[in-house]
XYZ file of C-alpha atoms in Angstrom:
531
model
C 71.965 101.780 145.802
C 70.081 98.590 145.650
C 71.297 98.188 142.092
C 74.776 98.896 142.875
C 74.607 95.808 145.283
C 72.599 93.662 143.020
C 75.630 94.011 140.044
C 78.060 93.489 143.076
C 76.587 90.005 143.407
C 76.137 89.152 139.675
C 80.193 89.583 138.836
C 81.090 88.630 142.430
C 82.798 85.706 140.021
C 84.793 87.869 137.886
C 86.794 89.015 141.086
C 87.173 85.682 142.599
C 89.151 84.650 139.001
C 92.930 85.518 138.872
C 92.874 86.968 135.679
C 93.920 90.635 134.972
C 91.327 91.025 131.931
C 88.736 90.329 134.588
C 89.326 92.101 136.778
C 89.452 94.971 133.936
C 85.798 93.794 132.837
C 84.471 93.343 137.063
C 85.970 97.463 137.615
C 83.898 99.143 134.786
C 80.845 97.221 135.037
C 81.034 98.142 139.014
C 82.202 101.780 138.002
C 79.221 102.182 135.425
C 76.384 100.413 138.001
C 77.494 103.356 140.424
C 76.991 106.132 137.408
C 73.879 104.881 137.086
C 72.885 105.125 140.823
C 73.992 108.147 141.683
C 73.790 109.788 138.020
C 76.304 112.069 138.671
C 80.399 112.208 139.259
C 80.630 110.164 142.162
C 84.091 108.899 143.809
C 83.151 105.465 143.701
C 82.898 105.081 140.037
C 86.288 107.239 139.619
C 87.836 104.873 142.004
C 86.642 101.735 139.811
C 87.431 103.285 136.644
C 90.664 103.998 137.897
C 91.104 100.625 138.591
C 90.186 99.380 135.555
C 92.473 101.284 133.802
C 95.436 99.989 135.640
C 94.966 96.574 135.809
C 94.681 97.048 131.860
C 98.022 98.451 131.958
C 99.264 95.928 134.176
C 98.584 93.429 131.854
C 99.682 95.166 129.081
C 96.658 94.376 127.008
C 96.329 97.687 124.659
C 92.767 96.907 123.672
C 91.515 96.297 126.778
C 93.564 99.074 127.986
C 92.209 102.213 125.503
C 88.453 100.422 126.102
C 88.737 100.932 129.487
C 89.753 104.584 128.781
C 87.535 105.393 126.590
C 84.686 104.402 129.614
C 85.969 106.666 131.761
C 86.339 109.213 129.292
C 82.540 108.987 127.773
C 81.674 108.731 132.289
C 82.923 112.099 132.485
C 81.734 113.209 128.985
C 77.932 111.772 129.586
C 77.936 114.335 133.243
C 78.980 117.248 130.550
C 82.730 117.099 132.401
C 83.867 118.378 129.255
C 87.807 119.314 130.271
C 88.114 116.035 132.384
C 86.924 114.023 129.672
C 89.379 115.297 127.403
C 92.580 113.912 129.404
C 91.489 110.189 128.715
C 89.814 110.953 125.268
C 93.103 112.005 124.367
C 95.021 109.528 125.694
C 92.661 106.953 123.530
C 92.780 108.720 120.833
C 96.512 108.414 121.236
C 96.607 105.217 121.496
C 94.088 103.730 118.825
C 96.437 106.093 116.454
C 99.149 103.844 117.065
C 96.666 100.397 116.912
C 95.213 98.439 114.283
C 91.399 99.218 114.594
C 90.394 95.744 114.076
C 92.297 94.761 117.170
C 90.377 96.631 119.079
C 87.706 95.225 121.494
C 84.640 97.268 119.825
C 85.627 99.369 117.210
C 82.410 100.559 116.073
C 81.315 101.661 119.929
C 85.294 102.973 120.134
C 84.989 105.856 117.229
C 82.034 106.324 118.039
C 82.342 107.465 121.478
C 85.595 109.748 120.195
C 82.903 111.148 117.469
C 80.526 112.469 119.783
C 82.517 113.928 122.147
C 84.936 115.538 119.124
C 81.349 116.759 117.663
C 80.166 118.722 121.172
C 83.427 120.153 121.789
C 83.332 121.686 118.241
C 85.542 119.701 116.009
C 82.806 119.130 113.538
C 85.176 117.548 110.771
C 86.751 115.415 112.900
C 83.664 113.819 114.942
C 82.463 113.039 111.091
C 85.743 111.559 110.248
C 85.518 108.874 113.794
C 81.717 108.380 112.898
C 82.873 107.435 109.084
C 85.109 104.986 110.783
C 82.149 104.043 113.633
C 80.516 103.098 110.418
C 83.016 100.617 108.760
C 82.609 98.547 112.027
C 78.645 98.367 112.777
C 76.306 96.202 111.701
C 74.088 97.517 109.073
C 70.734 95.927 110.808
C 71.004 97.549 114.418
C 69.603 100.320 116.084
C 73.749 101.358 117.189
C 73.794 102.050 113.024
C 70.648 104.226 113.248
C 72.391 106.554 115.910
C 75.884 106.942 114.697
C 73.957 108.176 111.411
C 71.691 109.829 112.982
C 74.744 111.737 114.652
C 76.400 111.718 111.384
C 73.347 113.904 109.902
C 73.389 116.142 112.316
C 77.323 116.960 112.582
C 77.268 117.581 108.552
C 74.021 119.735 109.150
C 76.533 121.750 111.172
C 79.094 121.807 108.799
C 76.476 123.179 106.674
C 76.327 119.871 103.868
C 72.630 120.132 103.518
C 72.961 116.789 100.886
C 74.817 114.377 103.363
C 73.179 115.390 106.623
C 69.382 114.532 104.870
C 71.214 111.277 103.495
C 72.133 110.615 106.989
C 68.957 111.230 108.816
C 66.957 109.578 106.210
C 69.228 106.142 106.555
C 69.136 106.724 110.557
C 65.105 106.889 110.397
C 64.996 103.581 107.977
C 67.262 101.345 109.990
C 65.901 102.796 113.214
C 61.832 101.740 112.592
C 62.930 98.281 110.999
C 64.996 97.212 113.877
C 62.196 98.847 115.541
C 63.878 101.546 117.815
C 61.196 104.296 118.376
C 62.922 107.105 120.048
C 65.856 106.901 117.598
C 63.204 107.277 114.950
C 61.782 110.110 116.159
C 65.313 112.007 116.956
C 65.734 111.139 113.043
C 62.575 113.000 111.424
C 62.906 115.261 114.412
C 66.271 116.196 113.003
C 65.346 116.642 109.330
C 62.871 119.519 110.942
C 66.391 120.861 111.219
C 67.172 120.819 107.465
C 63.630 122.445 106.705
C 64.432 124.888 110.143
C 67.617 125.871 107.640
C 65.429 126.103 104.737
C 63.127 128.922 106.679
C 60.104 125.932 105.738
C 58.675 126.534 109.447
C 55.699 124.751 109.019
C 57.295 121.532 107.720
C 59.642 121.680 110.392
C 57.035 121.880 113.143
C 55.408 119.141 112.102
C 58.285 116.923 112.240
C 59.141 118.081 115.422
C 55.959 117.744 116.788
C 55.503 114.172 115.713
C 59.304 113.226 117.373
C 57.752 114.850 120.701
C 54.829 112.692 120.276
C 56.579 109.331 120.012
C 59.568 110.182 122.180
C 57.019 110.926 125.196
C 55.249 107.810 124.380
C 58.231 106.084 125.232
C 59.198 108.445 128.159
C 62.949 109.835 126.326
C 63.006 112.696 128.531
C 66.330 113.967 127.258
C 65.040 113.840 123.455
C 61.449 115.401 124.575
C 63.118 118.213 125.690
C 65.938 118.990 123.279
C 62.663 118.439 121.080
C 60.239 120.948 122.849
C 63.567 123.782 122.599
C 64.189 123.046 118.547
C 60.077 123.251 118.843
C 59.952 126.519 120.735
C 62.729 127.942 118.156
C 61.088 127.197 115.199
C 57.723 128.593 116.531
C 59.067 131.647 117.100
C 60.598 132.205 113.911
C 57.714 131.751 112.605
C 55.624 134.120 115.403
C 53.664 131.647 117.120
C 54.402 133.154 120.398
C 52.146 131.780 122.864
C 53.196 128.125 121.534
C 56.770 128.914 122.064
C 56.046 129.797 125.542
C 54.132 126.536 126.357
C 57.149 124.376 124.630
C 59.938 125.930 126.741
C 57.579 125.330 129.539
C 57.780 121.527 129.552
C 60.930 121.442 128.174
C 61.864 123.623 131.194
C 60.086 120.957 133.378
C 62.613 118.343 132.039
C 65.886 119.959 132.329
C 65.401 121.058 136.332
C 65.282 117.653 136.744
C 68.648 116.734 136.080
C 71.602 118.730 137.163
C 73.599 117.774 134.094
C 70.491 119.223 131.800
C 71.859 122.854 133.166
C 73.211 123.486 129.313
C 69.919 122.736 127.822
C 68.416 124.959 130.781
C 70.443 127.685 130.099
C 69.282 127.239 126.011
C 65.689 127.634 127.406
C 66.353 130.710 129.625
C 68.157 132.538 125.952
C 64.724 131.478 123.812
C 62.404 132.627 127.356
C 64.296 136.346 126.409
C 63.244 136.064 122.718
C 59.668 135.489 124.138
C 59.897 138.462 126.628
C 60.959 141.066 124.221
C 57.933 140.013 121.623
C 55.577 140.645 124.580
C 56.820 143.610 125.580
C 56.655 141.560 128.903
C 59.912 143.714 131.017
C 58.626 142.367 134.284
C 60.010 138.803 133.736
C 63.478 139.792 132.127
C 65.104 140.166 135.186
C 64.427 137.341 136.948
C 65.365 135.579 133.767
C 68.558 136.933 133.104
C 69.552 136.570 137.005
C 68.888 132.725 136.729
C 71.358 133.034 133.056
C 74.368 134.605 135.026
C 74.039 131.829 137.423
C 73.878 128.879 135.058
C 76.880 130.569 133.136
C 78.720 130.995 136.625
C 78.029 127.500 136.913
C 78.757 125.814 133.737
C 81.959 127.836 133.346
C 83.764 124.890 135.613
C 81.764 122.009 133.090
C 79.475 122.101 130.461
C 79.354 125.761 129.238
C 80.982 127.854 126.061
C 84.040 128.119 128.137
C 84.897 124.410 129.081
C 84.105 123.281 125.516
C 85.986 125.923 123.501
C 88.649 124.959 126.349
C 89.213 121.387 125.345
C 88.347 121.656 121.872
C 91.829 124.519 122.070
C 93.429 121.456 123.936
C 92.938 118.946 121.414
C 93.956 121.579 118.568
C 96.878 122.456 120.650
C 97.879 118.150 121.320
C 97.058 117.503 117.691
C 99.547 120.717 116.633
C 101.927 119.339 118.970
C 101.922 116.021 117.477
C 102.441 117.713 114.346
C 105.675 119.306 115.022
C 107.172 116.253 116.514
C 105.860 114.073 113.607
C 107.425 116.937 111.455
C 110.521 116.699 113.420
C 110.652 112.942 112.977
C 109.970 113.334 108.851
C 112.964 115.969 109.194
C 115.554 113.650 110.313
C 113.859 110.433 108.080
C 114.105 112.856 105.303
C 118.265 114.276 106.491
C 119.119 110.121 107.451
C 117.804 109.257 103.545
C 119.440 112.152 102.022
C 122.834 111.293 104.208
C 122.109 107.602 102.726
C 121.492 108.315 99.061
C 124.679 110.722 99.693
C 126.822 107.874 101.343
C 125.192 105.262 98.023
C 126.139 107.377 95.857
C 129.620 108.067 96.159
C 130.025 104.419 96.988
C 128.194 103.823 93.612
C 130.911 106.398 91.948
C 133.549 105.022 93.642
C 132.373 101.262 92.220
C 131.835 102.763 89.066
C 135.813 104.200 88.945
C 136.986 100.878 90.364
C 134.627 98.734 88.039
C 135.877 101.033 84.890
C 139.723 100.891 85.403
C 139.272 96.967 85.945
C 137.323 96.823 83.159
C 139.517 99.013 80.673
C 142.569 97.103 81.973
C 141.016 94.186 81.121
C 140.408 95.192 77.693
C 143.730 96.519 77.333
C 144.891 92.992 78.396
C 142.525 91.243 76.066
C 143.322 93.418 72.950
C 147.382 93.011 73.776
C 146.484 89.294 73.169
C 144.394 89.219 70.215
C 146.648 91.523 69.331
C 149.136 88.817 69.421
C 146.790 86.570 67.906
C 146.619 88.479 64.799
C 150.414 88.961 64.837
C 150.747 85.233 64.819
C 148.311 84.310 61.938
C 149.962 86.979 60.108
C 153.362 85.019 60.303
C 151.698 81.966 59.843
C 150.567 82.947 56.369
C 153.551 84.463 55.304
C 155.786 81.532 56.424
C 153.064 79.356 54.056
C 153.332 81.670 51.307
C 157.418 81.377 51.854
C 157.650 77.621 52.378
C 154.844 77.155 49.173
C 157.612 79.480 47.357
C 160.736 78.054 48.184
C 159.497 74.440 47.658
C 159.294 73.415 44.339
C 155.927 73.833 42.729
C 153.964 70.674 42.610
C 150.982 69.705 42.987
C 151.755 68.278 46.062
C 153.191 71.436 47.834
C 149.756 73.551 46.859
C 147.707 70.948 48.066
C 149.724 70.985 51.725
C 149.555 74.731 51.292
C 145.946 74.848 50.557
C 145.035 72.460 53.674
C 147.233 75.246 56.012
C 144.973 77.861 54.598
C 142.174 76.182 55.362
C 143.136 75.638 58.705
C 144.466 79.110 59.463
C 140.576 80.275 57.990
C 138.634 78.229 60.474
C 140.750 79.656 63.146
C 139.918 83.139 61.423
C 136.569 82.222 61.521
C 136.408 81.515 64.877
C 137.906 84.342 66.085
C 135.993 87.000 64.523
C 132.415 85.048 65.976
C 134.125 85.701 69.518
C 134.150 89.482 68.378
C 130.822 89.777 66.921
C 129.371 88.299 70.211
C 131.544 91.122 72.513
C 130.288 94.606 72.839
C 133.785 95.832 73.567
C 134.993 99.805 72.028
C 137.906 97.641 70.180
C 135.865 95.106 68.805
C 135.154 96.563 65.723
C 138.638 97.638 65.113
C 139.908 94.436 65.816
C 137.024 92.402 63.303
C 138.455 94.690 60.337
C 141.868 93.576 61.217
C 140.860 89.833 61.261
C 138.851 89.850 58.042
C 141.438 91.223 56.031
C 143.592 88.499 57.384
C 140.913 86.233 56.288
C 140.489 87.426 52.959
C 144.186 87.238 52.355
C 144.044 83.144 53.070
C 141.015 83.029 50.188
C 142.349 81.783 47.152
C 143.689 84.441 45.365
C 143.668 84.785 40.964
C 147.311 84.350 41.681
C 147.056 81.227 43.650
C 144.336 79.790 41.303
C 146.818 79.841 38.481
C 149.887 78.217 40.365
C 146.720 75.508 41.395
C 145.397 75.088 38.110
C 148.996 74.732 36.426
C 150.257 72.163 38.471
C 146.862 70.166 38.724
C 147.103 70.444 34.135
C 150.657 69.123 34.169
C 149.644 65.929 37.066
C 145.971 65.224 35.812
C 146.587 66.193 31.931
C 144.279 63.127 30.910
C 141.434 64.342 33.260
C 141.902 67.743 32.713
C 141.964 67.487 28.748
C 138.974 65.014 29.260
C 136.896 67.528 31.771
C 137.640 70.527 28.864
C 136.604 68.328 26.027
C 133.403 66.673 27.227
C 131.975 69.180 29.426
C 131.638 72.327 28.233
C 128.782 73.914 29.950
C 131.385 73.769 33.026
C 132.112 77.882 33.903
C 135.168 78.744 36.154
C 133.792 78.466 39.271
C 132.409 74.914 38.510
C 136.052 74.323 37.672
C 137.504 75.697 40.885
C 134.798 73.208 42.833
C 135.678 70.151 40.809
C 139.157 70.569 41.247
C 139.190 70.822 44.556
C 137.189 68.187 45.422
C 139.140 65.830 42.863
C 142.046 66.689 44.861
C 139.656 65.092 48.208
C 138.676 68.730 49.593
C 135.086 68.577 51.662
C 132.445 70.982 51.017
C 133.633 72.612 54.328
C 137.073 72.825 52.900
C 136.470 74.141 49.626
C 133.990 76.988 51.310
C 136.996 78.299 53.401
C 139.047 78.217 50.402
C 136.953 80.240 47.956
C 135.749 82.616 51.177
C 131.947 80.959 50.111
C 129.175 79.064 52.242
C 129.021 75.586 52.197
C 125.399 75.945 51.235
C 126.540 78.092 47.995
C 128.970 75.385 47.348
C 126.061 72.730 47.137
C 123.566 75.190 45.279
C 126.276 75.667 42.568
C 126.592 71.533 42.100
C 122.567 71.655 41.995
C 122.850 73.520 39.033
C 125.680 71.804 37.009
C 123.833 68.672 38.014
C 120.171 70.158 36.116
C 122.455 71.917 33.350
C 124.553 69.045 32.469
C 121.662 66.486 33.358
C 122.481 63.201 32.372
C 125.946 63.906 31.633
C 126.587 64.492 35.472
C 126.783 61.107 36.680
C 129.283 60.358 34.176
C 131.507 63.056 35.520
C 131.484 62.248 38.983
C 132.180 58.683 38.172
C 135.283 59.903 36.028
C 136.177 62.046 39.124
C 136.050 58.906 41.608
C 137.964 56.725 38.962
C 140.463 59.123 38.338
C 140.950 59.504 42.122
């Protein structure tokens, strides 16, 4: 108890402070220097676990709240309370489920503690699953690394993964004799006498075992010299070394009667002491031996034994099922609210569509009534041109008025059907037909060309007769060109005319100009003084 009062004094300070979190911190470290004292359950440490637990709560501090837990929980686990120690493993479990694991206050020491206790209950799979995680948060270069591999090892050896378990134990005995932890290194190579135990390679085994016995009671690890004298007496008699079986259960019987928490181990003993008797043919000692195994099973039926552990390993398969039909329960209604949405989107989406449709189709019917119109209208235009051009006397005068309305009407025309082209719209198409028919009736027609070229002869006779006389390379589209541009029509105009680019226009003067070379300045400057 002296200790117990010496840790009083030491975080006297931490209870003075106000502060929740220390108060959290001043409970365990009180709750685990009475564990110690008493090694055992005692009501002290319950009451300052308890404590802990609820000022954690109180201050609504979820890390320090599930580490606080998780003390209790490895308290009860570390006396081989196996069903107590489930209610507050669980309840951490629960909670770091629901946490980020970098939030926590140890993270490492956290999954760790779950992966031992999840390991000696029986979940094999899932103590290597928290002991991967134990992993991610542990420094590489410490003797905490050596054990959780170590553990790691061993819980794959179980699973029967011969490949990772020697990984394991071979990393655990590295780390552990650089960072120069002993007993951890001999648990390690006193473990891979496990995978050569598996192997039926007794005599490899039992010298690793015997060399972890030697260093781990150099250093005085009572609990690993005497789960190593068992695995020793086990392998010796498998391979019918009787009398040296006998003398290892001996001392490792010497070790568990001294703790009352070593009564599973004891019992292990007492099974491997029956293996013994029967090889001897020694009857005399069976009885008393099997007497003191009904009363450690008796016993450990409340704590430590086959019973308690199979009993909380069915509770956490039972909590872990449970939270499995409520998490399926909650997927059930995610997956009826997103099939009620994509229902609901839908037949708004449909009902868009409809609306978006009808707009759109009156909108075209709208748009198509006016170009409609449109069309109409040029259509009247040009007759009323070809009319008026007919019903006015035929000079030269009246075609050129007529020709400038053409040319107007076609760069409308033009206009018009590049506003179609750049639509997507079912009538489009329909509608470009329509306008470049119109067009092609404004073009000069053979018809027109002859009213044109009559009436220029009889006004321009002199430059006419001059143009036929002295330049005869000049074909009948040259004509039509000079003509018109005589007469004071552009390049742009004359294109629209004769339904031609501009740039054709041009190429065809190019090539009077290099056919007629010379000559050609001479014609344009009897064009401009004609003009």
């Amino acid at each position: 108890m002296k200790d117990t009062v010496a840790i009083k004094s030491i975080i006297k300070p931490l209870q003075k402070r106000n502060s929740d979190s220390d108060k959290v911190l001043y409970h365990l470290l009180l709750a685990n220097a009475h564990a110690k004292a008493y090694d055992r359950i005692n009501d002290k440490s319950n009451h300052h676990f308890s404590k802990s637990i609820q000022y954690g709560q109180k201050l609504d501090d979820k890390a320090l709240e599930i580490w606080a837990t998780l003390c209790y929980a490895e308290y009860f686990y570390n006396y081989r309370h196996m069903t107590k120690a489930f209610t507050f493993f669980a309840t951490a479990i629960e909670k770091i489920d629901q946490s980020d694991p970098a939030k926590l206050i140890f993270p490492g020491k956290s999954f760790t503690k779950i992966g031992f206790y999840l390991g000696t209950i029986g979940n094999k799979k899932e103590a290597v699953n928290y002991l991967k995680k134990a992993i991610k948060y542990t420094n590489h270069d410490t003797a905490e690394y050596a054990m959780i591999s170590d553990n790691l090892g061993y819980y794959y050896l179980q699973l029967g993964d011969l490949v990772n378990a020697r990984k394991n134990f071979d990393k655990a005995s590295e780390v552990a004799k650089s960072v120069g932890d002993s007993v951890r290194y001999a648990k390690a190579i006193g473990n891979l006498g496990l995978i050569y135990e598996k192997n039926q390679d007794y005599p490899r085994a039992i010298k690793l075992l015997q060399k972890d016995i030697q260093i781990s009671e150099h250093f005085q690890a009572e609990q690993n010299t005497m789960f190593a004298y068992t695995v020793l007496a086990r392998l010796f008699i498998a391979n019918n070394q009787v009398l040296e079986a006998d003398e290892a259960l001996k001392k490792a019987d010497f070790i568990a009667k001294s703790k009352p928490y070593f009564k599973t181990n004891e019992l292990e003993i007492l099974k491997l002491k029956l293996q013994i008797i029967y090889k001897q043919n020694n009857s005399g000692d069976e009885l008393g031996v099997r007497r003191r195994i009904w009363i450690l099973e008796d016993s450990l039926s409340k704590t430590d034994g086959v019973l308690p552990l199979n009993q909380a390993n069915w509770m956490l398969q039972k909590r872990n099922y449970q939270q499995n039909i409520a998490s399926a329960k909650l997927q059930l209604v995610k997956e009826s609210f997103i099939k009620n949405l994509v229902f609901v989107t839908s037949v708004l989406l449909i009902l868009l569509v409809i609306t978006v449709v009808f707009y759109a189709k009156k909108r075209e019917k709208l748009r198509q009534g006016q170009n409609d119109s449109r069309i109409k209208e040029y259509e009247k235009t040009n007759v009323r041109n070809e009319q008026k051009l007919a019903d006015a006397h035929r000079t030269l005068d009246s075609q050129i008025d007529f020709l400038k309305r053409k040319n107007i009407q076609i760069q409308k025309l033009h206009l018009e059907i590049e506003k179609i082209k750049n639509t997507e719209l079912p009538s489009g198409e329909k509608e470009h037909r329509k306008l470049d028919a119109l067009l092609q009736s404004h073009l000069m027609t053979e018809e027109n060309w002859r009213n044109f070229k009559s009436e220029f002869q009889r006004e321009h006779s002199d430059f006419y007769d001059n143009l036929m006389e002295n330049f005869p390379e000049i074909t009948a589209s040259n004509l039509r060109i000079i003509l018109l541009q005589k007469l004071g029509f552009s390049n742009a105009d004359i294109s629209g005319l004769l339904g031609i680019t501009v740039e054709a226009v041009k190429k065809s003067k190019q090539r009077l100009k290099r056919k007629l070379g010379d000559k050609y300045d001479l014609l344009f400057q009897l064009i401009a003084v004609e003009n």
